PDB file of C-alpha atoms in Angstrom:
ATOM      1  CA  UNK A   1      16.431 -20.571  21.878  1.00  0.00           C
ATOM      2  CA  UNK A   2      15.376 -17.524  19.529  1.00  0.00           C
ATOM      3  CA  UNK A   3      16.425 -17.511  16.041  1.00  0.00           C
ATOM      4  CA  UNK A   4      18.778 -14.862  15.248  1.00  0.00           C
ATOM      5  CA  UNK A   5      19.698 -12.852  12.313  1.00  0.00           C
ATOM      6  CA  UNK A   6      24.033 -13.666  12.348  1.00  0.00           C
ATOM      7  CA  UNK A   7      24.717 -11.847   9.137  1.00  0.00           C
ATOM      8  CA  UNK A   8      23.435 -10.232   6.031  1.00  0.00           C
ATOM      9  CA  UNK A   9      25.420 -10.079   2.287  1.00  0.00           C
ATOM     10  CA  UNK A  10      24.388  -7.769  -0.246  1.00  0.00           C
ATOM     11  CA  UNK A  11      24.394  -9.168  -3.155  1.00  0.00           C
ATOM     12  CA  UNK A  12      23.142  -7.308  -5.461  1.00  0.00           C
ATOM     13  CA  UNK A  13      21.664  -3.708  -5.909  1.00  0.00           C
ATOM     14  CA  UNK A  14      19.715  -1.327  -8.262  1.00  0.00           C
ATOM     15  CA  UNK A  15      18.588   1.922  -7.906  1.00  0.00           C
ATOM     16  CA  UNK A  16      15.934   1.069  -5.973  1.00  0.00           C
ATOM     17  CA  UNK A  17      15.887  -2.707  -4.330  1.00  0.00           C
ATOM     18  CA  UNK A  18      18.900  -4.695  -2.710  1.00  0.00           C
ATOM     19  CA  UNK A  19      19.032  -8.585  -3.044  1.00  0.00           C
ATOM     20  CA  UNK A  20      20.717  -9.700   0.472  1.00  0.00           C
ATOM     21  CA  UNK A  21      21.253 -12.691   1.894  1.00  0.00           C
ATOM     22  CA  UNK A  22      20.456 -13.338   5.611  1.00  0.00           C
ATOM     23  CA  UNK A  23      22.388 -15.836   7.119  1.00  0.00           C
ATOM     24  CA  UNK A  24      20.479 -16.492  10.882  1.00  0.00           C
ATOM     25  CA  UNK A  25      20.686 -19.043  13.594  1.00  0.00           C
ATOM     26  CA  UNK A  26      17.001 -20.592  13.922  1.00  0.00           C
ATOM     27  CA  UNK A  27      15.520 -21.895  16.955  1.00  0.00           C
ATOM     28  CA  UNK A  28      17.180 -25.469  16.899  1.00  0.00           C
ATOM     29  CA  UNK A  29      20.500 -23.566  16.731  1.00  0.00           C
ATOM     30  CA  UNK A  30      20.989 -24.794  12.545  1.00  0.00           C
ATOM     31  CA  UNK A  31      23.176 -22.225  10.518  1.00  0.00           C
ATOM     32  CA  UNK A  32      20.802 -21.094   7.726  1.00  0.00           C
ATOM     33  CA  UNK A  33      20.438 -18.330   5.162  1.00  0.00           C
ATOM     34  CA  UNK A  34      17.344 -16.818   3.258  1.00  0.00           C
ATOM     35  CA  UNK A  35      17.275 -14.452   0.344  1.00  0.00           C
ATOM     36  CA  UNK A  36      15.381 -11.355   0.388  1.00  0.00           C
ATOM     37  CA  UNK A  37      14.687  -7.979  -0.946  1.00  0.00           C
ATOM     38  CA  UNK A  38      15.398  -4.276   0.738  1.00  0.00           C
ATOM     39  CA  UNK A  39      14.114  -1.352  -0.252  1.00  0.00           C
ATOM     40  CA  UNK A  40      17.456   1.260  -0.532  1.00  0.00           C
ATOM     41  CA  UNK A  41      17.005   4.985   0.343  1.00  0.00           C
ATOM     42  CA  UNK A  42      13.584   4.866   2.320  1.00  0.00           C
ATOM     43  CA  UNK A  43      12.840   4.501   5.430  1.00  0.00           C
ATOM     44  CA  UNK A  44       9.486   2.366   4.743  1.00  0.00           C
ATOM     45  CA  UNK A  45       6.482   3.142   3.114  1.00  0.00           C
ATOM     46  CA  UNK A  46       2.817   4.942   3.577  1.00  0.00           C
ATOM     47  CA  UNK A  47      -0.448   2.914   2.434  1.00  0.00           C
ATOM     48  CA  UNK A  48      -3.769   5.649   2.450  1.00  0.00           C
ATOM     49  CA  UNK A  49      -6.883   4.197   3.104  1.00  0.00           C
ATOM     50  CA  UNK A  50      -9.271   6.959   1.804  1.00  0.00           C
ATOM     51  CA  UNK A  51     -12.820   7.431   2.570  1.00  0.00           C
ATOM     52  CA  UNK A  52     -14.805  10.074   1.046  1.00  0.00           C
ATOM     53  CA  UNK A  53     -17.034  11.860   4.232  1.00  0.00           C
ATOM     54  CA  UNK A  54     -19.603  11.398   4.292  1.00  0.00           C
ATOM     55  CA  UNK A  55     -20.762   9.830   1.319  1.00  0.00           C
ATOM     56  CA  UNK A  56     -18.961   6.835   2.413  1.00  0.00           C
ATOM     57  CA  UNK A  57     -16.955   6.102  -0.989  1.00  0.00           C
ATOM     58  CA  UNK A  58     -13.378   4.480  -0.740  1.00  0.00           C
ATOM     59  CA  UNK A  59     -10.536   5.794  -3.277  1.00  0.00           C
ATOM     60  CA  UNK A  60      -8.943   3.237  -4.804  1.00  0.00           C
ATOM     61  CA  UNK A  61      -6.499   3.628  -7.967  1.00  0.00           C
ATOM     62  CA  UNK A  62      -5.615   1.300 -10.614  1.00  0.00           C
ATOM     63  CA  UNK A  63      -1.799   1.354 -12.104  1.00  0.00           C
ATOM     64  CA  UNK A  64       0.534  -1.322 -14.197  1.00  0.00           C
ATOM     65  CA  UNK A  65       2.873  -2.717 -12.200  1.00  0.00           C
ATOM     66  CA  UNK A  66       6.363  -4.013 -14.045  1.00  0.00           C
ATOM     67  CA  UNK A  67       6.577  -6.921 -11.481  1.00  0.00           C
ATOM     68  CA  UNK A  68       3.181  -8.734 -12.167  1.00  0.00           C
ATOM     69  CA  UNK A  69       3.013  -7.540 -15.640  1.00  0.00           C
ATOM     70  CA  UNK A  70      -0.670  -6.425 -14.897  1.00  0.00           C
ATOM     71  CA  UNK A  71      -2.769  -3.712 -13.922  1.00  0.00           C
ATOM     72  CA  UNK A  72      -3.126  -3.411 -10.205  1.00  0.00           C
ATOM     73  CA  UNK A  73      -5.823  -1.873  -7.810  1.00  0.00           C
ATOM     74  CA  UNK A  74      -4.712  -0.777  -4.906  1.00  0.00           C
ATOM     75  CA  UNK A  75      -5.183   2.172  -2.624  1.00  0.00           C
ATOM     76  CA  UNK A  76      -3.096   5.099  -2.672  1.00  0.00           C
ATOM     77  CA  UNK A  77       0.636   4.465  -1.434  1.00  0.00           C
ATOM     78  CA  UNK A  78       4.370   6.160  -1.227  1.00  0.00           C
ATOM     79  CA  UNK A  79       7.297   5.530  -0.365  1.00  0.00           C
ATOM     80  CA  UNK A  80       8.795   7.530   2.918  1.00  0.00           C
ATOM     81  CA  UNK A  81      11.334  10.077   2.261  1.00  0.00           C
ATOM     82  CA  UNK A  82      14.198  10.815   4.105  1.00  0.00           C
ATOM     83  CA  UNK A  83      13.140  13.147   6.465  1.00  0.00           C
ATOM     84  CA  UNK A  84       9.696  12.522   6.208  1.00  0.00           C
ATOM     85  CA  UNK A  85       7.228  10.884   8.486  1.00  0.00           C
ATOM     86  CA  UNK A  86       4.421   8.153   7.547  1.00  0.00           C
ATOM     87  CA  UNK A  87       1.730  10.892   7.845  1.00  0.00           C
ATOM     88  CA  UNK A  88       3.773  13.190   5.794  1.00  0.00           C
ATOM     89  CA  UNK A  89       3.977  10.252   2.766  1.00  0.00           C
ATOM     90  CA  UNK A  90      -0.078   9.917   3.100  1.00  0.00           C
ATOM     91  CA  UNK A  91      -1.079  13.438   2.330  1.00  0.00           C
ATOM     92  CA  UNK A  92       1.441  14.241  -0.259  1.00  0.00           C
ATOM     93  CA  UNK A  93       0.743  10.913  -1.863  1.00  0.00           C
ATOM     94  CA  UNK A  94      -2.857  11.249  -1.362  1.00  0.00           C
ATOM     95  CA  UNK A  95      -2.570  14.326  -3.348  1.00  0.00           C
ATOM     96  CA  UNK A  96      -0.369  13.394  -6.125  1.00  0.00           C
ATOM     97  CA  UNK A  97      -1.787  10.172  -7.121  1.00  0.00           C
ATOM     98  CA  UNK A  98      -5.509  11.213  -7.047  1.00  0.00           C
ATOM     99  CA  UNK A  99      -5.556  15.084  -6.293  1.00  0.00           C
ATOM    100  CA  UNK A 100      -7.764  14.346  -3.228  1.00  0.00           C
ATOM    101  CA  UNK A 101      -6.641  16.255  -0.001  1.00  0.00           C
ATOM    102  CA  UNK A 102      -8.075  15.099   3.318  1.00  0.00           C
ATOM    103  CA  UNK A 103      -6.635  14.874   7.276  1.00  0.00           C
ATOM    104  CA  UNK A 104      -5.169  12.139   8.747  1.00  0.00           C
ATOM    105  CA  UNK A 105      -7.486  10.361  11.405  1.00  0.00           C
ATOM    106  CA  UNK A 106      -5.592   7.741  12.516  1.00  0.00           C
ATOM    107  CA  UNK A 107      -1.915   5.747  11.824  1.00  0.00           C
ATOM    108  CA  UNK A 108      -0.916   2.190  12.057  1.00  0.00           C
ATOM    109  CA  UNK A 109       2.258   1.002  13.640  1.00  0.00           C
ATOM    110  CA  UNK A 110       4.508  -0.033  10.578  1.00  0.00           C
ATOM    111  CA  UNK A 111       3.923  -3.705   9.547  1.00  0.00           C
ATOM    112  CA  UNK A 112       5.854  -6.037   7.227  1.00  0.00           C
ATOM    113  CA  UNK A 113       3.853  -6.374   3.570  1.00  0.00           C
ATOM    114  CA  UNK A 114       5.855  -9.445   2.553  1.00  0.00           C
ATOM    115  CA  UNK A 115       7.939 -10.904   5.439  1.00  0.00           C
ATOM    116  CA  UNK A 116       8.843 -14.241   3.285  1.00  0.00           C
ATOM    117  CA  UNK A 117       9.818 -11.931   0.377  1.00  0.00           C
ATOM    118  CA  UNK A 118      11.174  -8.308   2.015  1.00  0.00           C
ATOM    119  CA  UNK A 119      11.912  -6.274   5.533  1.00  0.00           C
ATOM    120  CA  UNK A 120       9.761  -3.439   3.970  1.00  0.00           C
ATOM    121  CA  UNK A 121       7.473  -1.940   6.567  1.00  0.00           C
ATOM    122  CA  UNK A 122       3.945   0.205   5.724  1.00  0.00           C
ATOM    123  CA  UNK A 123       2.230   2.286   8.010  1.00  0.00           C
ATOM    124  CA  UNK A 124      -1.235   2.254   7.293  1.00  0.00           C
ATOM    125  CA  UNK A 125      -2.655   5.801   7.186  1.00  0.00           C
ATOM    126  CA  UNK A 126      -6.287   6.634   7.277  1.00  0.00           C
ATOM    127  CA  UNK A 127      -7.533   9.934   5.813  1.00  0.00           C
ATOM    128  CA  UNK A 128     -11.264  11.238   5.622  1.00  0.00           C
ATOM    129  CA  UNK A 129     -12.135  13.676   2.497  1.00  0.00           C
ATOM    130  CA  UNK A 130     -14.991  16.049   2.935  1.00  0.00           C
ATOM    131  CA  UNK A 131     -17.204  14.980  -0.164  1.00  0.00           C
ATOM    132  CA  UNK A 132     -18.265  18.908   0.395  1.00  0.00           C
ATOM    133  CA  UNK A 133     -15.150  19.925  -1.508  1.00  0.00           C
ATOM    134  CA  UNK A 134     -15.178  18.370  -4.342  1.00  0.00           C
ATOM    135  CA  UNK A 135     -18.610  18.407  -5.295  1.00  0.00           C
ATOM    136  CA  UNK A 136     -18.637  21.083  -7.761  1.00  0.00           C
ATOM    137  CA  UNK A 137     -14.531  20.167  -9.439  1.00  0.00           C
ATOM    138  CA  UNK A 138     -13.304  16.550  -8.900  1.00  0.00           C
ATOM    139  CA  UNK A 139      -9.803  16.726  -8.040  1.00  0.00           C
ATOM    140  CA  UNK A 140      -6.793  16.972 -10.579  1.00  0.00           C
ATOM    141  CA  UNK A 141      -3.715  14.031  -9.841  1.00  0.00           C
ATOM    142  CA  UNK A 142      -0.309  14.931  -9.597  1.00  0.00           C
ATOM    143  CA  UNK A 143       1.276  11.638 -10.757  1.00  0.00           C
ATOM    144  CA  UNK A 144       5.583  11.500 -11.257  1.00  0.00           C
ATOM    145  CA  UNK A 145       6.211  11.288 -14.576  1.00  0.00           C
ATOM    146  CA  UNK A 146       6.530   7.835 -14.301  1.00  0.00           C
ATOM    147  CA  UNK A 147       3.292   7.083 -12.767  1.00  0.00           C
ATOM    148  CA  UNK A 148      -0.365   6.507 -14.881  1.00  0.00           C
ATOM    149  CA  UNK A 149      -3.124   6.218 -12.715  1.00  0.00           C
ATOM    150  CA  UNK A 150      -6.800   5.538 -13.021  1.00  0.00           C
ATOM    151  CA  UNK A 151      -8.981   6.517  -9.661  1.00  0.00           C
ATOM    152  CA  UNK A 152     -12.011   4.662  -8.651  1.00  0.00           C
ATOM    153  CA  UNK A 153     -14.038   6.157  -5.566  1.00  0.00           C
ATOM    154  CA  UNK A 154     -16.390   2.891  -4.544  1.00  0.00           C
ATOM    155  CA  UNK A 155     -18.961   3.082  -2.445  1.00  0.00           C
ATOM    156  CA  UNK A 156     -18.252   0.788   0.989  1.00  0.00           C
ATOM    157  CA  UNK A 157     -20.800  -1.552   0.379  1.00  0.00           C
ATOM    158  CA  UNK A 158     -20.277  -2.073  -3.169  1.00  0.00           C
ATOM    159  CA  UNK A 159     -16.038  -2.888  -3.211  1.00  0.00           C
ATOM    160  CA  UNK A 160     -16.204  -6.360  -2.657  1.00  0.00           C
ATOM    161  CA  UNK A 161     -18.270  -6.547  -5.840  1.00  0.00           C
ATOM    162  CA  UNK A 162     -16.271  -3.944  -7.461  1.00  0.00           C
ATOM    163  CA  UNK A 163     -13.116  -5.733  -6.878  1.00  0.00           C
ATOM    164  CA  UNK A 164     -14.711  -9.051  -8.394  1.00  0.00           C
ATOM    165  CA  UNK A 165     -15.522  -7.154 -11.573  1.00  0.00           C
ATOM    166  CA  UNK A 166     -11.590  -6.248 -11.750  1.00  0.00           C
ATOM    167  CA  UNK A 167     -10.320  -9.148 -11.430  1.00  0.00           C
ATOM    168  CA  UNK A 168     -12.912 -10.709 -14.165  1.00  0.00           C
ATOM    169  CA  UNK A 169     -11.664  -7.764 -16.609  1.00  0.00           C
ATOM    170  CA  UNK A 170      -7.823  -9.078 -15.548  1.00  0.00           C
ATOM    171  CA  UNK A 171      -6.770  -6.529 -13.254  1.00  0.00           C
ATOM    172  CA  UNK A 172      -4.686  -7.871  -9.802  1.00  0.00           C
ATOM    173  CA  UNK A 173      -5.889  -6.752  -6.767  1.00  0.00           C
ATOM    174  CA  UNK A 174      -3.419  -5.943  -3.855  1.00  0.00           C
ATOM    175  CA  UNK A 175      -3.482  -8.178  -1.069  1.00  0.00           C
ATOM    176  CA  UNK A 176      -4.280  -5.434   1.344  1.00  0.00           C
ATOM    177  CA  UNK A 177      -7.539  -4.437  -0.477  1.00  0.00           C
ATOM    178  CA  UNK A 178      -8.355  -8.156   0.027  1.00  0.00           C
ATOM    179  CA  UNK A 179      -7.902  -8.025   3.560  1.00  0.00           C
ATOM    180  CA  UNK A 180      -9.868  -4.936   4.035  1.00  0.00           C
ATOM    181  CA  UNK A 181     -12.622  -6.108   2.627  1.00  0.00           C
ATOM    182  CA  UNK A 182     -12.462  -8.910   5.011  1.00  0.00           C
ATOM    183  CA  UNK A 183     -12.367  -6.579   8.111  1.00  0.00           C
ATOM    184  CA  UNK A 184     -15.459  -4.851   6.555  1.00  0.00           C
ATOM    185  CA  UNK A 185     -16.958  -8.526   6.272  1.00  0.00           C
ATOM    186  CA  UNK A 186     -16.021  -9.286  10.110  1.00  0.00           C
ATOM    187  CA  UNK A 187     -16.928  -5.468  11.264  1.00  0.00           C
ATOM    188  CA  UNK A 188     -20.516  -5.589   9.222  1.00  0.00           C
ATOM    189  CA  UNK A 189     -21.459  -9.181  10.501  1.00  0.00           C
ATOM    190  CA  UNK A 190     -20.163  -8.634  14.027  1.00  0.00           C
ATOM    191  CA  UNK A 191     -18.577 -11.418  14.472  1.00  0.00           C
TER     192      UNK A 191
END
């Protein structure tokens, strides 16, 4: 037998978030529930992995985040609009948050980010910047009011150490950064 999602209860909602509870069937056929967290008027989310062509440099940002209480790094991410499509999020994101304008080389199937926690899914986006560009004027962000954010560009072969120093100086790093680097570990090493 499959487990099976029966019903699901909102029971509570903000602006933003919904607190639900699932009630499902699992796979020995027990009646169970689980509480989680749904993101209201979006239709997912867009994470940019940035790399600056071809200097090889990596855009990361750094931003407070209310629900850790820290500083986090992260790379560049948005919510999807209504309307709008994963590679749409990426470049206006891209842009706001850092200034940075680039194309879209390649975009992930949506994943889940937190499947114990939410049912958010992220596309992954990839974007190359031509260095070329923005060699004479760095880029000017376009951060929402409510937004502050620091930008890093970090050479590839210098991130793992980068993100070390970060979190020695207190900053959080996103989980996703953490697995990148860890693909770039595998890639490198071959194995």
């Amino acid at each position: 037998m499959n487990a099976a999602v029966d019903k699901v209860t909102a029971l509570a909602q903000g602006c933003f978030l919904r607190m639900e509870l699932v009630g499902f069937t699992d796979e020995r056929g027990r009646k169970r529930t689980w509480e989680r967290v749904s993101r209201i008027k979006t239709a997912g989310a867009a994470l940019i992995i940035p790399r600056i062509v071809p200097d090889d440099l990596y855009v990361l940002i750094r931003q407070f985040r209310a629900a850790t209480g820290k500083y986090v790094i992260e790379f560049p991410a948005g919510l999807i609009e209504p309307g709008e499509g994963a590679e749409a999020t990426a470049v206006r994101e891209l842009y706001e948050e850092t200034g940075y304008e680039g194309r879209v080389v390649r975009i992930l199937d949506p994943g889940i980010s937190s499947p114990g926690l939410s049912d958010e899914a992220v596309s992954m986006v990839v974007m190359e910047i031509d260095a070329e560009r923005y060699r004479t004027a760095p880029p000017v962000a376009h951060p929402e009011d409510s937004e502050s954010i620091e930008i890093f560009t970090v050479p590839a072969g210098k991130m793992a150490e980068f993100v070390s120093s970060r979190q020695a100086l207190g900053d959080d790093i996103d989980v996703k950064i953490q697995a990148f680097l860890l693909g770039m570990c595998f890639s490198i090493s071959g194995k």
